[in-house]
Short mmCIF file of C-alpha atoms in Angstrom, two decimals:
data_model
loop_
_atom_site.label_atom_id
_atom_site.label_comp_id
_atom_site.label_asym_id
_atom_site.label_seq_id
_atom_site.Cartn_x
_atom_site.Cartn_y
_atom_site.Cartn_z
CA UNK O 1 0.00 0.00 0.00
CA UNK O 2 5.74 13.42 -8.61
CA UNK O 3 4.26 15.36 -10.40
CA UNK O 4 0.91 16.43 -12.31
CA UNK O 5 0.56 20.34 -12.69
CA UNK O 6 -0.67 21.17 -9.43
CA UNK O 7 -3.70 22.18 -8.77
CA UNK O 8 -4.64 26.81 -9.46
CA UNK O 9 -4.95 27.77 -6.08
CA UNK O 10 -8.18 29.46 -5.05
CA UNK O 11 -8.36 33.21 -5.06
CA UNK O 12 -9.65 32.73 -1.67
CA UNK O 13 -6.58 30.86 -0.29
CA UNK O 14 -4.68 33.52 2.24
CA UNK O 15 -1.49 31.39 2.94
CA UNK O 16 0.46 28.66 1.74
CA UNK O 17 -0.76 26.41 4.06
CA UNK O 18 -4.44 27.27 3.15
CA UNK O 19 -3.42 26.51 -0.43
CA UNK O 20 -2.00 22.98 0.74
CA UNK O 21 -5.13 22.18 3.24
CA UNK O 22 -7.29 22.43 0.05
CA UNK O 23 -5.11 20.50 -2.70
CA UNK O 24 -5.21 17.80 0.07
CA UNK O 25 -9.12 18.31 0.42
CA UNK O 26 -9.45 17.83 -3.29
CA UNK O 27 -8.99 14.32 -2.76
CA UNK O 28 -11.89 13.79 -0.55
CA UNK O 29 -14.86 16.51 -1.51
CA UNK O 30 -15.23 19.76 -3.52
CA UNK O 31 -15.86 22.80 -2.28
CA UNK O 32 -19.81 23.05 -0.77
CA UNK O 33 -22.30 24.39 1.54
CA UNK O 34 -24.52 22.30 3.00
CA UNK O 35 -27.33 23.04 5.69
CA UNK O 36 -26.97 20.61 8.76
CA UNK O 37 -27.35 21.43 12.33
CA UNK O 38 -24.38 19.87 14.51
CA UNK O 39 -25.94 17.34 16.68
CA UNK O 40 -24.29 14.11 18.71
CA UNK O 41 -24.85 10.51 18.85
CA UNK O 42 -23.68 8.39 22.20
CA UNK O 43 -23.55 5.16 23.21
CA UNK O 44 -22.32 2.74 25.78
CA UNK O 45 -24.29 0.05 24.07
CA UNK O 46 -21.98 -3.06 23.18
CA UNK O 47 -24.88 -4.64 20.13
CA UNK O 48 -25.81 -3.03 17.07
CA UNK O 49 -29.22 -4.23 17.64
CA UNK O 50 -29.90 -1.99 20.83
CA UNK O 51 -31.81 1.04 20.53
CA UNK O 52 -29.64 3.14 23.37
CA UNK O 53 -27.52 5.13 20.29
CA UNK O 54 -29.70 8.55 20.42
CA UNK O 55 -29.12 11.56 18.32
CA UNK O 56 -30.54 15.15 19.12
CA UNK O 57 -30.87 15.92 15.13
CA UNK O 58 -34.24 16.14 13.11
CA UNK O 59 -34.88 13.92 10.08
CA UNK O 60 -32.66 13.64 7.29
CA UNK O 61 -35.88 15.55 5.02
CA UNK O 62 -36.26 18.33 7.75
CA UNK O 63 -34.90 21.67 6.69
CA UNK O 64 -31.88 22.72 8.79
CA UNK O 65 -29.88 25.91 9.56
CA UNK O 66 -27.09 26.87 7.48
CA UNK O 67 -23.87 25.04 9.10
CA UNK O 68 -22.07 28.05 10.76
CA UNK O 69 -18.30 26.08 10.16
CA UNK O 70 -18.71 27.46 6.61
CA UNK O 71 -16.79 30.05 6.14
CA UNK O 72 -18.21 33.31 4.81
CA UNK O 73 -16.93 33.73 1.27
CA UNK O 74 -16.71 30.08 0.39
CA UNK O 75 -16.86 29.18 -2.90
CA UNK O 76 -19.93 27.10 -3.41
CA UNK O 77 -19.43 24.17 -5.56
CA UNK O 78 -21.75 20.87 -5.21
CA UNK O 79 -20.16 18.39 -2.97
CA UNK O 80 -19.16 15.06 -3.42
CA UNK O 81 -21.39 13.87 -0.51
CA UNK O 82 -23.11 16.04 2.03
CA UNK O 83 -23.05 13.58 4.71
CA UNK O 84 -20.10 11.44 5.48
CA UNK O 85 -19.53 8.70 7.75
CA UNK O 86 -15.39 8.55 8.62
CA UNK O 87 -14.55 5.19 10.29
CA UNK O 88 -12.34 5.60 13.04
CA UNK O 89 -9.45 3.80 14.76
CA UNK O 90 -10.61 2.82 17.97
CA UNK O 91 -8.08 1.38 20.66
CA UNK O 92 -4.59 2.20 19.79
CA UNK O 93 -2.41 -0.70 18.29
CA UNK O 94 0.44 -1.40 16.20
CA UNK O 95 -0.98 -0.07 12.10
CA UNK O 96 -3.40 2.03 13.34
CA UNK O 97 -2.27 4.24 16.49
CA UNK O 98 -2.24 7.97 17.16
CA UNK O 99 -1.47 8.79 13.55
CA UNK O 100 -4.93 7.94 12.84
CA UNK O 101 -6.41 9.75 15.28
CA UNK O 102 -4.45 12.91 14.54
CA UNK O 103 -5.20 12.52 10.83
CA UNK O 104 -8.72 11.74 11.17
CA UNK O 105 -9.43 15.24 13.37
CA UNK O 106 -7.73 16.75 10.95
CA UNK O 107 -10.16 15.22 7.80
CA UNK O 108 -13.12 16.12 9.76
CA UNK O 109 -12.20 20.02 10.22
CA UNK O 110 -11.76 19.90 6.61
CA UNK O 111 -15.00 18.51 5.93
CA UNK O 112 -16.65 20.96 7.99
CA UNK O 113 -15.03 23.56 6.65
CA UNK O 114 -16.44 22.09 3.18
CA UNK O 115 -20.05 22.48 4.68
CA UNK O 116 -20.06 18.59 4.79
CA UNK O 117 -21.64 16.83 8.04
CA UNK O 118 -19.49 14.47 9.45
CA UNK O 119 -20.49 11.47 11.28
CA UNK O 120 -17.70 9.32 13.04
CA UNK O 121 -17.36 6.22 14.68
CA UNK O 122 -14.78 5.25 17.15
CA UNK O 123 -15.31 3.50 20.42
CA UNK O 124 -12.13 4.97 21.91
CA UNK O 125 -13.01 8.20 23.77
CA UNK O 126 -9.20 8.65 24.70
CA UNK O 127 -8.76 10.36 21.47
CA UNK O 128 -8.65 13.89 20.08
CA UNK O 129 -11.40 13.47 17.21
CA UNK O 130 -14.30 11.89 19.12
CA UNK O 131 -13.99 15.63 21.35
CA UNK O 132 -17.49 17.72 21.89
CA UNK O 133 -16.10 20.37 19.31
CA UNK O 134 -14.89 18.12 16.18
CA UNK O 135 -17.28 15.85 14.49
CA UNK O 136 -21.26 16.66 14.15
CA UNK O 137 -21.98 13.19 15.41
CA UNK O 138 -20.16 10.60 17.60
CA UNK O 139 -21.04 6.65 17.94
CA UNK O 140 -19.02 5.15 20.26
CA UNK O 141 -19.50 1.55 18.66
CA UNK O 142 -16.98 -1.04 17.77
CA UNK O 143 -15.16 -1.26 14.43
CA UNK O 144 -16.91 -3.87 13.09
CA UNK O 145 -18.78 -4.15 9.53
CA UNK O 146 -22.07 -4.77 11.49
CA UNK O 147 -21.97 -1.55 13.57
CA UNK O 148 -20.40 0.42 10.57
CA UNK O 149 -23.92 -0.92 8.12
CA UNK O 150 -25.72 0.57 11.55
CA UNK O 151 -25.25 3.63 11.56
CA UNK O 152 -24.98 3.54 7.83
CA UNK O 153 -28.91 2.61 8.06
CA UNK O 154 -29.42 4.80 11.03
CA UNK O 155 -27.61 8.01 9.62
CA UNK O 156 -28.40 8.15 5.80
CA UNK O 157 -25.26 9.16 4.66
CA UNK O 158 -24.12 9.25 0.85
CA UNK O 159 -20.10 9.04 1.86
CA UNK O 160 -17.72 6.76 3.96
CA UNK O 161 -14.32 7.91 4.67
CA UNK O 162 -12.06 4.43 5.30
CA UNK O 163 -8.40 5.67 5.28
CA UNK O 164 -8.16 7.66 8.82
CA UNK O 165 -9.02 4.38 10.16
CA UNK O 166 -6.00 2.09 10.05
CA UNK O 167 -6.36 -1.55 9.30
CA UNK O 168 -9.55 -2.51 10.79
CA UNK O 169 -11.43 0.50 8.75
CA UNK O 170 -9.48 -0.93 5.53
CA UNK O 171 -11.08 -4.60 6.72
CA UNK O 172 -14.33 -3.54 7.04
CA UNK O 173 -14.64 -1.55 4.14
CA UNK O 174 -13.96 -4.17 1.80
CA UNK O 175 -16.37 -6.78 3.51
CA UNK O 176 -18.94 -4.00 3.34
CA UNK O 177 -18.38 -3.16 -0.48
CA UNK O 178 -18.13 -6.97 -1.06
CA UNK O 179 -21.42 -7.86 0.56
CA UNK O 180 -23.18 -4.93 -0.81
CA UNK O 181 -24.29 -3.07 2.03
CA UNK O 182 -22.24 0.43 0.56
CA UNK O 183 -23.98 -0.21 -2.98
CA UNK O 184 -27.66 -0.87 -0.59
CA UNK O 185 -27.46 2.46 0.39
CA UNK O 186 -25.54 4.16 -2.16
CA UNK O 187 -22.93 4.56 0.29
CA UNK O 188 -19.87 6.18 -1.98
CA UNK O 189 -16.08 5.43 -0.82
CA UNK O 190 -14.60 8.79 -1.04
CA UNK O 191 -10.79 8.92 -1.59
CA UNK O 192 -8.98 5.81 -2.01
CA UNK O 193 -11.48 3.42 -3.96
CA UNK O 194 -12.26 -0.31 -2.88
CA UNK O 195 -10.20 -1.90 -5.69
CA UNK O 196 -6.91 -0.17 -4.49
CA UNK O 197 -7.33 -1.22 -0.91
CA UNK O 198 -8.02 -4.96 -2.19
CA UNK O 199 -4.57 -4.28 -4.38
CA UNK O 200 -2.60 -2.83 -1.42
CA UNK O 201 -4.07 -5.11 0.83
CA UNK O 202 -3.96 -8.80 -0.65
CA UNK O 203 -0.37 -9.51 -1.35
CA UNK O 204 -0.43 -11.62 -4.37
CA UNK O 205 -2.41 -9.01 -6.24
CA UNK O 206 -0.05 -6.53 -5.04
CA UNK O 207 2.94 -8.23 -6.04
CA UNK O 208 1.11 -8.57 -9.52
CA UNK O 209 0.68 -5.00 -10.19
CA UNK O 210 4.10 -3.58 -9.41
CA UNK O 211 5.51 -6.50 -12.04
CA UNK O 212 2.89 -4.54 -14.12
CA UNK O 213 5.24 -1.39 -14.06
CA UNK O 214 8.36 -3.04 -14.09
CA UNK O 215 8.93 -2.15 -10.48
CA UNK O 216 11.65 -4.66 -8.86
CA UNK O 217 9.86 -6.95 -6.13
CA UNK O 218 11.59 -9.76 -4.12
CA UNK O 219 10.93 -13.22 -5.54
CA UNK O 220 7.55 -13.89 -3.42
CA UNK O 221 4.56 -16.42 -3.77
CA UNK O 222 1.41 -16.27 -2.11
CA UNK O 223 -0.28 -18.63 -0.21
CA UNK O 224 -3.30 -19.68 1.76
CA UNK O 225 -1.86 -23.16 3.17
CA UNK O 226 0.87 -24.26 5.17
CA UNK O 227 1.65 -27.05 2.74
CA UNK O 228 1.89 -24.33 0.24
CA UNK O 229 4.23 -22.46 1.90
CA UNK O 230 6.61 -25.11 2.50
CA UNK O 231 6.51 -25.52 -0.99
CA UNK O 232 6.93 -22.39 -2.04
CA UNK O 233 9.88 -22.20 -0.02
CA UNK O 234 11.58 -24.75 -1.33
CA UNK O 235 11.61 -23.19 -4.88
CA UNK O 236 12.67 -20.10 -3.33
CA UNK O 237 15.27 -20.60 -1.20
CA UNK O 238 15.92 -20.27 2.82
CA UNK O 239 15.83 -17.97 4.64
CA UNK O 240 12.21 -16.69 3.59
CA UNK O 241 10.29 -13.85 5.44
CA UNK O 242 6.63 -14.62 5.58
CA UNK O 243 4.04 -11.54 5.58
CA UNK O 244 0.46 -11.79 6.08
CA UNK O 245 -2.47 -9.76 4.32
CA UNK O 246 -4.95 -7.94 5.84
CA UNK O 247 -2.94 -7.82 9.11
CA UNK O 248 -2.11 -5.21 11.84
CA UNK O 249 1.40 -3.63 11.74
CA UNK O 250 2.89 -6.78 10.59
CA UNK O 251 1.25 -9.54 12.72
CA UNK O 252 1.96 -12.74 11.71
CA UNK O 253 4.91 -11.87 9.90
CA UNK O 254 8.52 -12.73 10.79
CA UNK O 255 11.64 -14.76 9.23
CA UNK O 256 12.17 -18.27 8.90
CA UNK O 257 15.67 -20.50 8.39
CA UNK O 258 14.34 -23.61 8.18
CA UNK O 259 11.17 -25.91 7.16
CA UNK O 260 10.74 -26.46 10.70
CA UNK O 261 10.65 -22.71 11.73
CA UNK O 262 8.65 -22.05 8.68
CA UNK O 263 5.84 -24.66 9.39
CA UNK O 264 5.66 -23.28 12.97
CA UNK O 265 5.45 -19.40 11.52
CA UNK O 266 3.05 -20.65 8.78
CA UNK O 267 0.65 -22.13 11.14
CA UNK O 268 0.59 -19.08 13.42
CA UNK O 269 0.24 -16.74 10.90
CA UNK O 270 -2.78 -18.12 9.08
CA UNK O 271 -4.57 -18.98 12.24
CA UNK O 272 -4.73 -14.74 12.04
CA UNK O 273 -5.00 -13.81 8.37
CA UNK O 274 -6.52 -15.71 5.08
CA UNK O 275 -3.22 -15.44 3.30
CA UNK O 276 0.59 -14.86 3.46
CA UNK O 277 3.26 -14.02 1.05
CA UNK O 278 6.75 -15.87 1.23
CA UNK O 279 9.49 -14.18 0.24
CA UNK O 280 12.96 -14.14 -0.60
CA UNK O 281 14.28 -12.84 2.53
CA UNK O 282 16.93 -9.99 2.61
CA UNK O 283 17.28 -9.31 6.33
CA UNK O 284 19.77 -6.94 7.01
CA UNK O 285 19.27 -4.79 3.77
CA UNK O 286 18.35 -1.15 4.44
CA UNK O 287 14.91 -0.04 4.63
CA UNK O 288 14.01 3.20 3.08
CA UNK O 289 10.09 5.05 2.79
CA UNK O 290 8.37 7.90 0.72
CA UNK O 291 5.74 9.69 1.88
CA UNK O 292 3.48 10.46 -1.26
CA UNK O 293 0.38 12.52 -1.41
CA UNK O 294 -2.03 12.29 -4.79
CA UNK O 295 -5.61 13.49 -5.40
CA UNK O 296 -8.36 12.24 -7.25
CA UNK O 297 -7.10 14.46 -10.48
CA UNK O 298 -3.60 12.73 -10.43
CA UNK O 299 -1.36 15.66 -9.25
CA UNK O 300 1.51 14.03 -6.78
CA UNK O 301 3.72 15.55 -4.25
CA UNK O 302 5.94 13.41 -2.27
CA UNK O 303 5.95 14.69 1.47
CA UNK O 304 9.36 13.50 2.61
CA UNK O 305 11.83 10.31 2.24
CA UNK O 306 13.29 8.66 5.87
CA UNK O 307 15.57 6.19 6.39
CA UNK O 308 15.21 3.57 8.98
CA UNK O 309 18.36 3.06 11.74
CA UNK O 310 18.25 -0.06 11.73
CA UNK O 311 18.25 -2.56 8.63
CA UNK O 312 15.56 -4.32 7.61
CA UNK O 313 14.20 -7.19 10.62
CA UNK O 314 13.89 -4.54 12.92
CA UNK O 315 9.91 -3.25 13.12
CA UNK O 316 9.80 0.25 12.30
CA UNK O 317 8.00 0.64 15.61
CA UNK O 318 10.79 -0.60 17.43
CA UNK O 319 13.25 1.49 15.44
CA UNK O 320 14.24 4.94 14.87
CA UNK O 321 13.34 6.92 12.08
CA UNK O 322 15.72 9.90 10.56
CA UNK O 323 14.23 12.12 7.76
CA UNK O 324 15.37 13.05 5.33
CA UNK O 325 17.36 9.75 4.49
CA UNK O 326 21.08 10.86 5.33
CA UNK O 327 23.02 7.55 3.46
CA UNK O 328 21.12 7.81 -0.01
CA UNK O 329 22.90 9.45 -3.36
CA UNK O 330 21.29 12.01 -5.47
CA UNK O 331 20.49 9.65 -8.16
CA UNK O 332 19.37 6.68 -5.27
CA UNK O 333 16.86 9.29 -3.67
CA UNK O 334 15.32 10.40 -7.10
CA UNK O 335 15.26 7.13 -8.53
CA UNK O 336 13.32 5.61 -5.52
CA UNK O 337 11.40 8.91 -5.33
CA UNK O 338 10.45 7.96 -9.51
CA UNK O 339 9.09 4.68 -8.19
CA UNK O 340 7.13 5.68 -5.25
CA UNK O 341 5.10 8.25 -7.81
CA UNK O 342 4.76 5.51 -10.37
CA UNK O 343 2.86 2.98 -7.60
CA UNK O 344 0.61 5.45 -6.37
CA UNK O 345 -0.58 6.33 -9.61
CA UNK O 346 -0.84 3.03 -11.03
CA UNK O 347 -2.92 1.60 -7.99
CA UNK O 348 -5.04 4.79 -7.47
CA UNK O 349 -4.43 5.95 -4.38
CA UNK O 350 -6.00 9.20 -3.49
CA UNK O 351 -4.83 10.51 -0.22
CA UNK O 352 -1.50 9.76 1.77
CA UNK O 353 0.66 7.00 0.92
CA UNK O 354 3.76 5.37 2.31
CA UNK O 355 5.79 3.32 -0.09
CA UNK O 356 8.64 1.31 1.64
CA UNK O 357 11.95 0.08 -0.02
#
């Protein structure tokens, strides 16, 4: 899981930053009003099917106030969804921690400054973006497609936000655009679309579409059986790393010598995912990432490069970080820098991605 012409910045943009708030912005809605009273749902309820989630807001065919976040002066465009449910985090973990709850308080203020209503859902009230003064409505449910198609029914919304989530909001919006619930009720995924999560996300597909650009890979096969994976290992080669798909932060992943270690890491690691990748492994190597930004009318910018301290075995989360990279050449940085813009646009992504090498 650069460069376009950017986009003409707005007459109405009064700094740089304002400029860069709304090229980011472009990837999620167009400029709007739209006439919603703010209003809060709470709950404490642990089943979808209790009725103790309230909200203090009229009917979705009332008429309503103007929304007093827009600002006055706005250009007034029609939106890309005037109600838009953003799928939270909930309780901090390795591949979706405070990142996501930074990032997602800042994708509501945008919203709202778009005249869009906002609707999250994250059980964790330990965070920033589930505060009184952020989103127009709060459900403190779990992460789970069956709450998520709640409120969906509940709230009415025409948007779903699954990015500021983190790995569980990825999961659960591809079960609910693959059992039809988001076509049901005409739910649209705003930014990154379902087929480029299912791309970034399943690693056999992934693997497929950077061969598709000529992009370098490791040799790698996936798998969905142990047996398969012992296999595949033998053609390969030991060691082999194994990674699973559709995992947090790497669980279920880790490096094997032998068939014995690799039939013990196999085992474990699809008792918690459908399907792993083995690779060639190249422990030790160093481990390099772009940060790359692209909207939903292909311009790119690529935020920063860092280098990782430690080679490559070490979790990221266990490691330290310097940015910009401090080991790379000129040609090294722009070459990986080439690639990095080249994935994003290939698989689609609109919104924030982080390409690692």
């Amino acid at each position: 899981m650069t460069c376009g012409l950017p986009a003409p910045a707005s007459p109405f943009h009064s700094s740089p930053l304002a400029a860069f708030r709304s090229f980011a912005l472009k990837a999620l809605t167009a400029k709007a009003s739209c006439w919603h009273e703010p209003f809060r749902a709470l709950s404490s309820s642990s089943s979808p099917s209790s009725h103790s989630l309230h909200s203090s807001h009229s009917s979705p065919d009332s008429p309503h106030a103007p929304d007093s976040d827009v600002p006055a002066g706005t250009l007034v465009r029609e939106p890309a969804a005037r109600r838009v449910v953003i799928v939270g985090s909930g309780g901090l973990s390795i591949g979706q921690a405070g990142e996501f709850d930074y990032s997602g308080s800042q994708a509501i203020k945008a919203l709202k400054e778009e005249g869009v209503h906002t609707i999250l859902i994250n059980p964790n009230i330990a965070t920033i973006q589930t505060g009184r003064d952020l989103a127009h409505v709060v459900y403190f449910v779990p992460v789970r497609p069956e709450y998520i198609e709640y409120v969906i029914e509940k709230e009415k919304p025409d948007g779903i936000l699954l990015t500021f989530g983190g790995q569980s909001a990825l999961n659960c919006g591809i079960e609910l655009a693959n059992s039809g619930v988001l076509a049901k009720h005409n739910v649209k995924v705003l930014g990154t679309p379902i087929k480029t999560l299912e791309l970034s996300e399943d690693r056999d597909l992934f693997a497929k579409a950077l061969q598709e650009i000529n992009i370098p890979a490791a040799k790698s096969v996936a798998v969905n059986t142990v047996e398969d994976a012992l296999a595949a290992a033998a053609n390969i080669g030991y060691p082999v790393i194994v990674r699973s798909a559709y995992a947090l932060g790497g669980l279920g992943s880790g490096f094997a010598d032998d068939e014995p270690a690799l039939y013990h890491l196999a085992t474990k690691s699809l008792s918690l995912s459908p399907q792993i990748l083995v690779e060639r492994s190249m422990k030790g190597w160093k481990e390099v990432e772009y940060e790359v930004v692209r909207d939903a009318e292909n311009n790119c910018i690529t935020v920063c490069n860092m280098e990782n301290f430690d080679p490559l075995g070490v979790h990221t989360g266990d490691s330290i970080v310097v940015a910009p990279s401090q080991t790379l050449s000129d040609e090294e940085f722009h070459m990986l820098r080439t690639a990095a813009i080249k994935i994003i646009r290939h698989l689609g992504v609109v919104g924030e991605c982080n390409v690692q090498y």
